[in-house]
Structures are given as structure tokens and as C-alpha cells.
């Protein structure tokens, strides 16, 4: 099993190309099921989760071709063609490994009229139920049975538009219901919807396919169902979590890094916090530049919440930064109930962090120390890589498959800006 070895202490200097957003690309791939015409997706990240979604779609009968980009910064282009849907079953073995598989429910129900999708079950960061999705599809007229751990859904005469008020602005539920409603009869009004940029990206692609959607990026999305959607040629937005991760890495290690293709508006809160603790963040004509001298950052409190607030997917990375701050920081996690699994591992590197419920109190230390560590999800894993960049000595991050799910060529990108990092294959 691969591991990553980091020797801490190097400043970072240079440029890092930002990949396409995983959490947009996965949903765009699922949306290809909505049309019998080819869908071309550009700026696709090369990740294990993308491969898992490709395998799932091929089981449904989707033909898939990939044109590989060559070097760093040259992304893949994927062509998906769901001419006919031969099967609409998403088995447990795939959904269990990648929860985003559940996002095929909306497109399959809308286009095919039936779907049998395994319930995802809990995962390392929380229980993560799908009740909002299921209640929403029932409201859209689908008949849903739960049998042997599977959701068996049917809407033989099509989905029917209605008003759905989500109990929480869930990203997955908003997107699943949106991809169902685009082919429903009549108007659907989704209230308390997710405003995440990836949700907007999906909506924009659906509009380019001929869907009638208004209110993207707000808490109320209106969808007027159309009879059919066409193919599309669409470019995936840059990954704001990858961007934020490298911005935090630069703030920790010191130096000057330009994040190519990054968009300022996707990470406004993070950049405000970084500036507040003495990091320069500037927009350039190629992306965002991060500059910091070696001085220890001050501490600052942060609370995760739905967009546009601070994202839960950057909480672990920000905690690594606060672990070396000059002061005490309070980090509150409001989205997932169990997303502090990186704390004991950071503690093995010398961090001083106390967790009570949804609150982590981080007392900054002057220096972290390298250690063998491992984590249970991809954002937690990358926080350990960031800690390794500034730790004294050698850090070995185990369970690299978590990183490969969501960070394209992480070690290549970081070593290209001067980090001492390499993958050890065993
Ligand atoms: C998406 O997950 C992302 N995943 C997550 O990124 C991200 O952390 C999360 O949104 C929040 O931003 C993908 O896009 C593939 P939610 P999702 O539905 O859609 C509860 C990463 O590291 N809830 O907004 O599953 C749920 O348990 C991943 O890339 C219900 O109770 O998130 C959670 O506490 C991790 N019932 C909260 O809502 C439901 O039916 C937010 O979940 C649905 C959700």
C-alpha cells in the first residue's frame, strides 16, 4: 500500500495548477444519464472517485471515453454517452465506497422511470442519512420502497413537479432533486436549497443541456420540467477545496505560490481569515497568489457552515494551520457530527487540541514533530500532509488511497513548489 513521506521545513515557491472540482465533476457525470446524446466534460480531475463513478455509469450502459491530459495542469476530457440505459441498479459494493453514487437516483428516475440504489450507510465523518433525498422524490410522485438495504424507486409515468422545502440546505439532496425535476411534468420549487458553487455548476450545465432552472446560487430554485435534454460540452469549475488546501499550505510553510485557475469568490471567507492572520492573498490574472513570510500566524476562531460560510471540507486543513498558531483557536464543526478524526493524529505530531462535542480548542505550539500517521477520510488525510510540511523531521502518511480519492497528483504539485514530499510504493 502506498505511503507519502514528507520532510518538513521547506518554504514553497512557484505555481500550482488547480484541478477541476471533484464534487462538481461527479454530479456532472451522473447528469449525463439525463440525455441520449453525448456529454463532453472538460477540466476533469484524475481521481479515484471519478473512476468509481465511471465504473458505475458503465454498468448502466453509458459509453465512456477519456482523452488524457499530459503534464501537470493538463486536465482530462471525458465523453459520456448514455444512448440507452441498460440497467438502473447501483450495487452496495460501489455505493458503500463512494456516497456520491447515490446521486444517480435523480437522473435514473427522471429518464428511466425506475432505479434500485443501495443505501450508502454511515461513514467516517458521520451518519449521513439520505432521508431528505427520499422524501423529496416521494413528493415528486415517485414510489419508494426500502428493501434489503436498497432504495427501490419508480415513477413509471414520470415525476411531477411540486414544492419541496428542505429541512436543511443539503448539497446532495438539492442536486439529486434538481436532476430529477428537470424532466418532471410542470414546475418544481425547491426551498432552502444549497448555494454551494458546485451545485450552481451542475445547474449551469443542466441549463446548457436545455433545462429551465432559475434561482441558482440562492435558497430557492425553480425548475420548469422539459420533455428532453440535449448533449453538452461543459467545462468543470476549479476545485475550491483543493485551492483552499494549497492556500493554507502556503500560509503554514511560508513562501509565495500562485494557484492557477483559482477563483476568488469561491473562498471569500478563507481568504479573509488568512489575510487577518498576516497572509497576503491577491487576485492575479491567472488565479490567486498567496504570500507569507515565516512568522507564526495568529490564532483565529472558525465555524463551519453551509456556503458562503467556512466549508467543512477545509476544517481539518485549517486546524493544522491553527495547530502552529500563536494563541488559542476555537474550531466549531456544524455540518458533520464526527469530523474531528484528524485530531488524535495531529496530536501524535505534537499538536495540542481538545475536543468537546462539536468544538475543538486548539492551543498553538511552536513546532510540530514528524511521525507516522493515518486518517479516515480525504480532508483529514491532507491536513496531516500540511502538518508534515512544517513538522521537524519525517512524517509518513499512511492510507494514501484517501488522498487519491480527492487530490490529483498531490505529491507532484507540492514537490513542484519546493516541498520535500514523495510517494513510497510498497
Ligand atoms: C457534499 O456531501 C460533499 N460531497 C461533501 O464533501 C461536503 O462535505 C458536504 O457536501 C457539505 O458541503 C459531495 O459533493 C460528493 P449534505 P453531501 O447533504 O451532499 C445531513 C468531501 O470531502 N443530511 O450537504 O453528502 C448530513 O448527514 C465530501 O469531498 C441529512 O441528515 O452533504 C450532514 O450532516 C465529504 N439527510 C448534512 O446534512 C439527508 O438526506 C450536510 O450533508 C442529507 C443530508
Coordinates of C-alpha atoms and ligand atoms in Angstrom, one line a residue:
X1 CA 0.0 0.0 0.0
X2 CA 1.4 3.4 -1.0
X3 CA 2.5 5.9 1.7
X4 CA 3.6 9.5 1.5
X5 CA 6.8 10.7 3.0
X6 CA 7.4 14.4 3.9
X7 CA 10.4 16.0 5.3
X8 CA 9.3 19.3 6.8
X9 CA 10.8 22.8 6.8
X10 CA 10.8 23.9 3.1
X11 CA 9.3 27.1 2.0
X12 CA 7.0 26.9 -1.0
X13 CA 7.6 28.9 -4.2
X14 CA 6.1 28.7 -7.6
X15 CA 2.8 27.9 -9.2
X16 CA 0.2 25.1 -8.7
X17 CA -2.4 24.4 -11.4
X18 CA -5.8 23.8 -9.8
X19 CA -7.8 20.8 -11.0
X20 CA -11.5 20.6 -11.8
X21 CA -13.7 20.3 -8.8
X22 CA -14.3 16.7 -7.7
X23 CA -17.7 17.5 -6.1
X24 CA -18.9 19.1 -9.3
X25 CA -17.5 16.6 -11.8
X26 CA -19.1 13.6 -10.0
X27 CA -22.6 15.1 -10.3
X28 CA -22.0 16.3 -13.9
X29 CA -21.1 12.7 -14.8
X30 CA -24.3 11.5 -13.2
X31 CA -26.2 14.1 -15.2
X32 CA -25.1 12.6 -18.4
X33 CA -27.7 9.9 -17.7
X34 CA -30.4 12.5 -18.4
X35 CA -29.8 12.6 -22.2
X36 CA -29.4 10.1 -25.0
X37 CA -26.9 12.5 -26.6
X38 CA -23.2 12.7 -25.9
X39 CA -21.9 14.8 -23.0
X40 CA -18.4 16.2 -23.1
X41 CA -16.8 17.2 -19.8
X42 CA -13.6 19.2 -19.8
X43 CA -11.2 20.0 -17.0
X44 CA -11.9 16.7 -15.4
X45 CA -9.7 15.8 -12.4
X46 CA -7.9 12.5 -12.4
X47 CA -9.1 10.9 -9.2
X48 CA -10.2 7.5 -7.8
X49 CA -13.7 8.8 -7.1
X50 CA -14.1 9.8 -10.8
X51 CA -13.0 6.3 -11.8
X52 CA -15.5 4.8 -9.4
X53 CA -18.3 7.0 -10.9
X54 CA -17.2 6.0 -14.4
X55 CA -17.4 2.3 -13.5
X56 CA -20.9 2.8 -12.1
X57 CA -22.1 4.6 -15.2
X58 CA -20.7 2.0 -17.5
X59 CA -22.7 -0.6 -15.6
X60 CA -25.8 1.3 -16.6
X61 CA -24.8 1.1 -20.3
X62 CA -23.0 4.5 -20.6
X63 CA -20.2 4.5 -23.2
X64 CA -17.3 6.5 -21.8
X65 CA -14.1 7.8 -23.5
X66 CA -11.3 9.8 -21.8
X67 CA -8.7 11.9 -23.5
X68 CA -5.9 12.2 -21.0
X69 CA -4.1 15.5 -20.4
X70 CA -0.3 15.1 -20.4
X71 CA 1.5 17.0 -17.7
X72 CA 0.5 18.8 -14.5
X73 CA -2.2 21.3 -15.3
X74 CA -3.3 19.4 -18.4
X75 CA -6.7 18.0 -17.5
X76 CA -8.6 15.1 -18.9
X77 CA -11.6 15.4 -21.2
X78 CA -14.4 12.9 -20.8
X79 CA -17.1 12.0 -23.3
X80 CA -20.1 10.1 -21.8
X81 CA -22.9 8.7 -24.0
X82 CA -26.0 7.2 -22.3
X83 CA -27.7 6.3 -25.6
X84 CA -29.8 3.7 -23.8
X85 CA -30.0 2.8 -20.1
X86 CA -29.5 -1.0 -19.9
X87 CA -29.6 -1.3 -16.1
X88 CA -30.6 1.0 -13.3
X89 CA -29.0 -0.8 -10.3
X90 CA -26.3 0.7 -8.2
X91 CA -25.0 -2.1 -6.0
X92 CA -23.9 -1.8 -2.4
X93 CA -20.2 -2.5 -3.2
X94 CA -19.9 0.7 -5.2
X95 CA -22.2 3.0 -3.2
X96 CA -20.6 2.0 0.1
X97 CA -17.2 3.1 -1.3
X98 CA -18.4 6.3 -2.8
X99 CA -21.5 8.0 -1.4
X100 CA -21.8 10.3 -4.4
X101 CA -23.1 7.2 -6.3
X102 CA -26.4 7.9 -4.7
X103 CA -26.6 11.0 -6.9
X104 CA -27.6 8.8 -9.9
X105 CA -31.1 8.3 -8.3
X106 CA -32.5 11.6 -9.7
X107 CA -31.2 11.2 -13.3
X108 CA -32.2 7.5 -13.5
X109 CA -35.7 8.1 -12.1
X110 CA -36.3 11.1 -14.4
X111 CA -35.1 9.4 -17.6
X112 CA -35.6 5.7 -17.0
X113 CA -38.6 5.7 -14.6
X114 CA -37.0 3.2 -12.1
X115 CA -33.9 2.8 -10.1
X116 CA -32.5 0.4 -7.5
X117 CA -29.8 2.1 -5.5
X118 CA -28.1 0.8 -2.4
X119 CA -28.5 3.0 0.7
X120 CA -25.0 4.4 1.4
X121 CA -24.9 3.8 5.2
X122 CA -22.8 5.8 7.6
X123 CA -19.1 6.8 7.0
X124 CA -16.1 8.0 8.9
X125 CA -17.4 11.6 9.2
X126 CA -20.9 10.9 10.3
X127 CA -24.2 9.0 9.9
X128 CA -25.0 10.9 6.7
X129 CA -28.6 9.7 6.1
X130 CA -30.4 10.3 2.7
X131 CA -33.9 10.9 4.2
X132 CA -34.2 14.4 2.5
X133 CA -33.5 12.8 -0.9
X134 CA -36.1 10.1 -0.4
X135 CA -38.8 12.4 1.0
X136 CA -38.2 14.8 -1.9
X137 CA -38.6 12.1 -4.6
X138 CA -41.7 10.9 -2.9
X139 CA -43.1 14.4 -3.1
X140 CA -42.2 14.4 -6.8
X141 CA -44.5 11.4 -7.1
X142 CA -42.0 8.5 -7.0
X143 CA -43.0 5.3 -5.2
X144 CA -40.1 4.4 -2.9
X145 CA -39.6 1.1 -1.0
X146 CA -36.7 0.2 1.2
X147 CA -35.9 -3.4 0.7
X148 CA -32.7 -5.3 1.9
X149 CA -30.7 -2.1 2.2
X150 CA -31.8 -0.8 -1.2
X151 CA -33.9 2.1 -2.3
X152 CA -36.3 0.8 -5.0
X153 CA -37.8 3.8 -6.7
X154 CA -40.3 4.0 -9.5
X155 CA -42.1 6.8 -11.4
X156 CA -43.4 4.9 -14.4
X157 CA -45.4 7.9 -15.7
X158 CA -42.7 10.4 -14.9
X159 CA -42.0 12.7 -11.9
X160 CA -44.5 15.5 -11.2
X161 CA -43.4 19.0 -10.2
X162 CA -44.2 20.2 -6.7
X163 CA -42.9 22.4 -3.9
X164 CA -40.3 20.9 -1.6
X165 CA -38.9 22.7 1.5
X166 CA -35.7 21.0 2.5
X167 CA -35.2 20.7 6.3
X168 CA -31.5 21.5 5.8
X169 CA -29.7 23.1 2.8
X170 CA -28.2 19.7 1.9
X171 CA -25.9 19.7 -1.1
X172 CA -26.6 16.2 -2.2
X173 CA -30.4 16.4 -1.8
X174 CA -30.6 19.7 -3.7
X175 CA -28.6 18.3 -6.6
X176 CA -30.3 14.9 -6.7
X177 CA -33.8 16.5 -6.7
X178 CA -32.7 19.2 -9.2
X179 CA -31.6 16.4 -11.6
X180 CA -34.9 14.6 -11.1
X181 CA -37.1 17.7 -11.5
X182 CA -35.5 18.9 -14.8
X183 CA -37.5 16.2 -16.7
X184 CA -40.6 16.3 -14.4
X185 CA -44.0 17.4 -15.6
X186 CA -44.7 21.0 -14.5
X187 CA -42.9 23.3 -12.1
X188 CA -40.8 22.3 -9.1
X189 CA -39.9 24.8 -6.4
X190 CA -37.0 23.7 -4.1
X191 CA -36.8 25.8 -1.0
X192 CA -33.9 26.0 1.5
X193 CA -31.5 24.8 -1.2
X194 CA -27.7 24.5 -1.1
X195 CA -25.9 27.5 -2.5
X196 CA -22.6 25.8 -2.9
X197 CA -20.7 26.7 -6.1
X198 CA -20.6 23.1 -7.2
X199 CA -24.4 23.0 -7.0
X200 CA -24.5 26.1 -9.2
X201 CA -22.0 24.5 -11.6
X202 CA -24.3 21.5 -12.0
X203 CA -27.3 23.8 -12.6
X204 CA -25.4 25.7 -15.2
X205 CA -24.6 22.5 -17.1
X206 CA -28.2 21.4 -16.9
X207 CA -29.3 24.8 -18.4
X208 CA -26.8 24.3 -21.2
X209 CA -28.5 20.9 -21.8
X210 CA -31.8 22.7 -22.2
X211 CA -33.2 22.6 -18.6
X212 CA -35.3 25.5 -17.4
X213 CA -33.8 26.5 -14.0
X214 CA -33.8 29.8 -12.1
X215 CA -32.5 30.8 -8.7
X216 CA -29.1 29.0 -8.8
X217 CA -26.9 30.2 -6.0
X218 CA -29.9 31.2 -3.9
X219 CA -32.0 29.4 -1.3
X220 CA -34.9 28.9 -3.7
X221 CA -34.5 27.1 -7.1
X222 CA -37.4 26.9 -9.6
X223 CA -37.4 24.3 -12.3
X224 CA -39.8 24.0 -15.1
X225 CA -39.7 20.5 -16.4
X226 CA -38.9 19.9 -20.1
X227 CA -39.5 16.8 -22.2
X228 CA -35.9 16.1 -23.1
X229 CA -32.4 17.4 -22.6
X230 CA -29.7 17.5 -25.2
X231 CA -25.9 16.8 -25.1
X232 CA -23.5 19.4 -24.0
X233 CA -19.8 20.4 -24.0
X234 CA -19.1 21.7 -20.5
X235 CA -16.0 22.8 -18.5
X236 CA -15.9 21.8 -14.8
X237 CA -15.3 24.6 -12.4
X238 CA -11.9 24.8 -10.5
X239 CA -11.8 22.9 -7.2
X240 CA -12.2 25.4 -4.3
X241 CA -11.3 22.8 -1.7
X242 CA -8.0 21.9 -3.5
X243 CA -7.4 25.7 -3.9
X244 CA -8.0 26.4 -0.2
X245 CA -5.8 23.5 0.8
X246 CA -2.8 24.8 -1.1
X247 CA -3.5 28.4 0.2
X248 CA -3.4 27.0 3.7
X249 CA -0.3 25.0 2.9
X250 CA 1.5 28.2 1.8
X251 CA 0.3 30.1 4.9
X252 CA 1.8 27.3 7.0
X253 CA 5.1 26.7 5.2
X254 CA 5.7 30.3 4.2
X255 CA 6.7 31.4 0.7
X256 CA 4.8 32.6 -2.4
X257 CA 2.6 30.4 -4.5
X258 CA 0.2 31.2 -7.4
X259 CA -2.8 29.0 -7.6
X260 CA -3.5 28.9 -11.3
X261 CA -7.2 29.0 -12.3
X262 CA -8.4 29.6 -8.8
X263 CA -11.5 31.8 -8.3
X264 CA -11.5 34.4 -5.5
X265 CA -15.3 34.3 -5.0
X266 CA -15.4 30.6 -4.1
X267 CA -13.2 31.0 -1.0
X268 CA -14.0 34.5 0.3
X269 CA -14.2 33.6 4.0
X270 CA -11.0 31.6 4.0
X271 CA -9.1 34.4 2.3
X272 CA -10.5 36.9 4.8
X273 CA -9.2 34.7 7.6
X274 CA -5.8 34.2 6.0
X275 CA -5.4 38.0 5.5
X276 CA -6.4 38.6 9.1
X277 CA -3.5 36.4 10.3
X278 CA -0.9 38.1 8.1
X279 CA -1.0 36.3 4.8
X280 CA -1.2 38.2 1.5
X281 CA -3.9 37.0 -0.8
X282 CA -4.0 38.7 -4.2
X283 CA -6.0 38.1 -7.3
X284 CA -3.8 37.8 -10.4
X285 CA -4.8 37.5 -14.0
X286 CA -4.1 33.7 -13.7
X287 CA -5.7 32.9 -10.4
X288 CA -4.8 33.7 -6.8
X289 CA -1.4 34.4 -5.3
X290 CA -0.6 33.5 -1.6
X291 CA 2.4 35.1 0.1
X292 CA 3.6 34.7 3.6
X293 CA 6.9 35.3 5.4
X294 CA 7.9 32.7 8.0
X295 CA 6.3 34.5 11.0
X296 CA 4.0 32.3 13.1
X297 CA 0.3 33.0 12.3
X298 CA -2.0 34.5 15.0
X299 CA -4.9 32.3 16.1
X300 CA -8.4 32.9 15.0
X301 CA -11.8 31.1 15.6
X302 CA -13.7 29.5 12.8
X303 CA -17.1 27.8 12.5
X304 CA -18.0 25.6 9.5
X305 CA -21.4 26.1 7.9
X306 CA -23.1 25.9 4.5
X307 CA -21.9 28.1 1.7
X308 CA -21.0 31.0 1.8
X309 CA -19.7 30.3 5.3
X310 CA -16.5 28.4 6.0
X311 CA -16.6 24.9 4.4
X312 CA -16.4 21.8 6.4
X313 CA -14.1 20.3 3.7
X314 CA -11.4 22.8 4.8
X315 CA -11.9 22.4 8.5
X316 CA -9.1 19.8 9.0
X317 CA -6.6 21.8 7.0
X318 CA -7.4 25.0 8.9
X319 CA -6.9 23.1 12.1
X320 CA -3.4 22.1 11.0
X321 CA -2.7 25.8 10.5
X322 CA -4.1 26.7 13.9
X323 CA -2.0 23.9 15.5
X324 CA 1.1 26.1 14.8
X325 CA -0.5 29.4 15.6
X326 CA 0.5 31.8 18.3
X327 CA -2.6 31.6 20.6
X328 CA -5.7 29.6 21.1
X329 CA -8.3 28.9 18.4
X330 CA -11.9 27.5 18.7
X331 CA -13.0 25.5 15.7
X332 CA -16.7 24.5 15.6
X333 CA -17.9 21.9 13.2
X334 CA -21.7 22.2 12.5
X335 CA -22.1 20.1 9.3
X336 CA -20.9 16.6 10.3
X337 CA -21.1 15.1 13.8
X338 CA -17.9 13.2 13.7
X339 CA -15.4 15.2 11.6
X340 CA -12.5 15.5 14.1
X341 CA -10.9 12.2 13.3
X342 CA -7.7 14.0 12.4
X343 CA -7.3 15.4 15.9
X344 CA -5.6 12.3 17.5
X345 CA -3.3 12.1 14.5
X346 CA -2.3 15.8 14.7
X347 CA -1.8 15.2 18.4
X348 CA 0.8 12.4 17.6
X349 CA 2.7 15.2 15.8
X350 CA 2.7 17.3 18.9
X351 CA -0.5 19.4 18.4
X352 CA -2.4 20.5 21.5
X353 CA -6.1 20.1 20.7
X354 CA -9.0 19.3 23.0
X355 CA -12.4 18.2 21.6
X356 CA -15.7 18.6 23.3
X357 CA -18.7 17.7 21.2
X358 CA -18.7 19.9 18.1
X359 CA -15.9 22.2 19.4
X360 CA -12.2 21.8 19.1
X361 CA -9.9 24.0 21.1
X362 CA -6.5 24.3 19.5
X363 CA -3.7 25.7 21.6
X364 CA -1.0 26.6 19.1
X365 CA 2.5 25.1 19.6
X366 CA 5.8 26.5 18.2
X367 CA 6.7 23.3 16.4
X368 CA 5.2 20.1 15.2
X369 CA 7.2 16.9 15.0
X370 CA 7.2 14.3 12.2
X371 CA 5.5 11.0 12.9
X372 CA 3.8 8.1 11.1
X373 CA 0.1 9.0 10.8
X374 CA -3.0 7.9 9.0
X375 CA -6.6 9.2 8.6
X376 CA -10.0 8.0 7.8
X377 CA -11.1 10.5 5.1
X378 CA -9.5 12.6 2.4
X379 CA -9.7 16.0 4.0
X380 CA -8.3 14.6 7.3
X381 CA -5.5 12.9 5.4
X382 CA -4.5 16.1 3.6
X383 CA -4.4 18.0 6.9
X384 CA -1.7 15.6 8.0
X385 CA 0.3 16.3 4.8
X386 CA 0.1 20.0 5.6
X387 CA 1.2 19.4 9.2
X388 CA 4.1 17.3 7.7
X389 CA 5.2 20.2 5.6
X390 CA 6.1 22.3 8.7
X391 CA 7.0 19.5 11.1
X392 CA 10.5 18.8 12.2
X393 CA 11.8 15.6 10.7
X394 CA 10.0 13.0 8.7
X395 CA 6.2 12.3 8.5
X396 CA 4.8 9.2 6.9
X397 CA 1.1 9.4 5.9
X398 CA -0.4 6.0 5.5
X399 CA -3.7 5.1 3.8
X400 CA -2.8 7.3 0.8
X401 CA -5.9 5.9 -1.1
X402 CA -7.9 8.5 0.8
X403 CA -5.8 11.3 -0.7
X404 CA -6.1 9.7 -4.2
X405 CA -9.9 9.9 -4.0
X406 CA -9.8 13.7 -3.9
X407 CA -6.4 15.3 -4.6
X408 CA -5.0 15.0 -8.1
X409 CA -1.2 14.4 -8.1
X410 CA -0.8 15.9 -4.6
X411 CA 2.8 15.0 -4.1
X412 CA 3.8 16.2 -7.7
X413 CA 2.0 19.5 -7.1
X414 CA 3.6 20.1 -3.8
X415 CA 7.1 19.0 -4.8
X416 CA 6.9 21.3 -7.8
X417 CA 6.8 24.2 -5.5
X418 CA 9.7 23.0 -3.3
X419 CA 8.2 20.7 -0.7
X420 CA 10.2 17.6 0.2
X421 CA 7.5 15.1 -0.4
X422 CA 7.4 11.7 -2.2
X423 CA 5.2 8.7 -2.7
X424 CA 6.6 5.4 -1.4
X425 CA 5.2 2.4 -3.2
X426 CA 5.4 -0.9 -1.3
Ligands
LIG1 C1 -21.4 17.1 0.0 O1 -21.8 15.9 0.7 C2 -19.9 16.9 -0.4 N1 -19.8 15.6 -1.1 C3 -19.1 16.8 0.9 O2 -17.7 16.6 0.6 C4 -19.3 18.1 1.7 O3 -18.6 17.9 2.9 C5 -20.8 18.3 2.0 O4 -21.5 18.3 0.7 C6 -21.0 19.6 2.7 O5 -20.5 20.7 2.0 C7 -20.0 15.6 -2.4 O6 -20.4 16.7 -3.0 C8 -19.8 14.4 -3.2 P1 -25.0 17.3 2.7 P2 -23.3 15.7 1.0 O7 -26.1 16.5 2.1 O8 -24.1 16.1 -0.2 C9 -27.2 15.8 6.7 C10 -15.6 15.6 0.5 O9 -14.7 15.5 1.4 N2 -28.2 15.2 5.8 O10 -25.0 18.8 2.4 O11 -23.5 14.3 1.5 C11 -25.9 15.1 6.6 O12 -25.8 14.0 7.4 C12 -17.0 15.4 0.9 O13 -15.4 15.9 -0.6 C13 -29.3 14.5 6.3 O14 -29.5 14.5 7.6 O15 -23.6 16.7 2.2 C14 -24.9 16.2 7.0 O16 -24.9 16.2 8.4 C15 -17.2 14.9 2.3 N3 -30.2 13.9 5.5 C16 -25.6 17.5 6.5 O17 -27.0 17.1 6.2 C17 -30.1 13.9 4.1 O18 -30.9 13.4 3.4 C18 -25.0 18.0 5.2 O19 -24.9 17.0 4.2 C19 -29.0 14.6 3.6 C20 -28.0 15.2 4.4

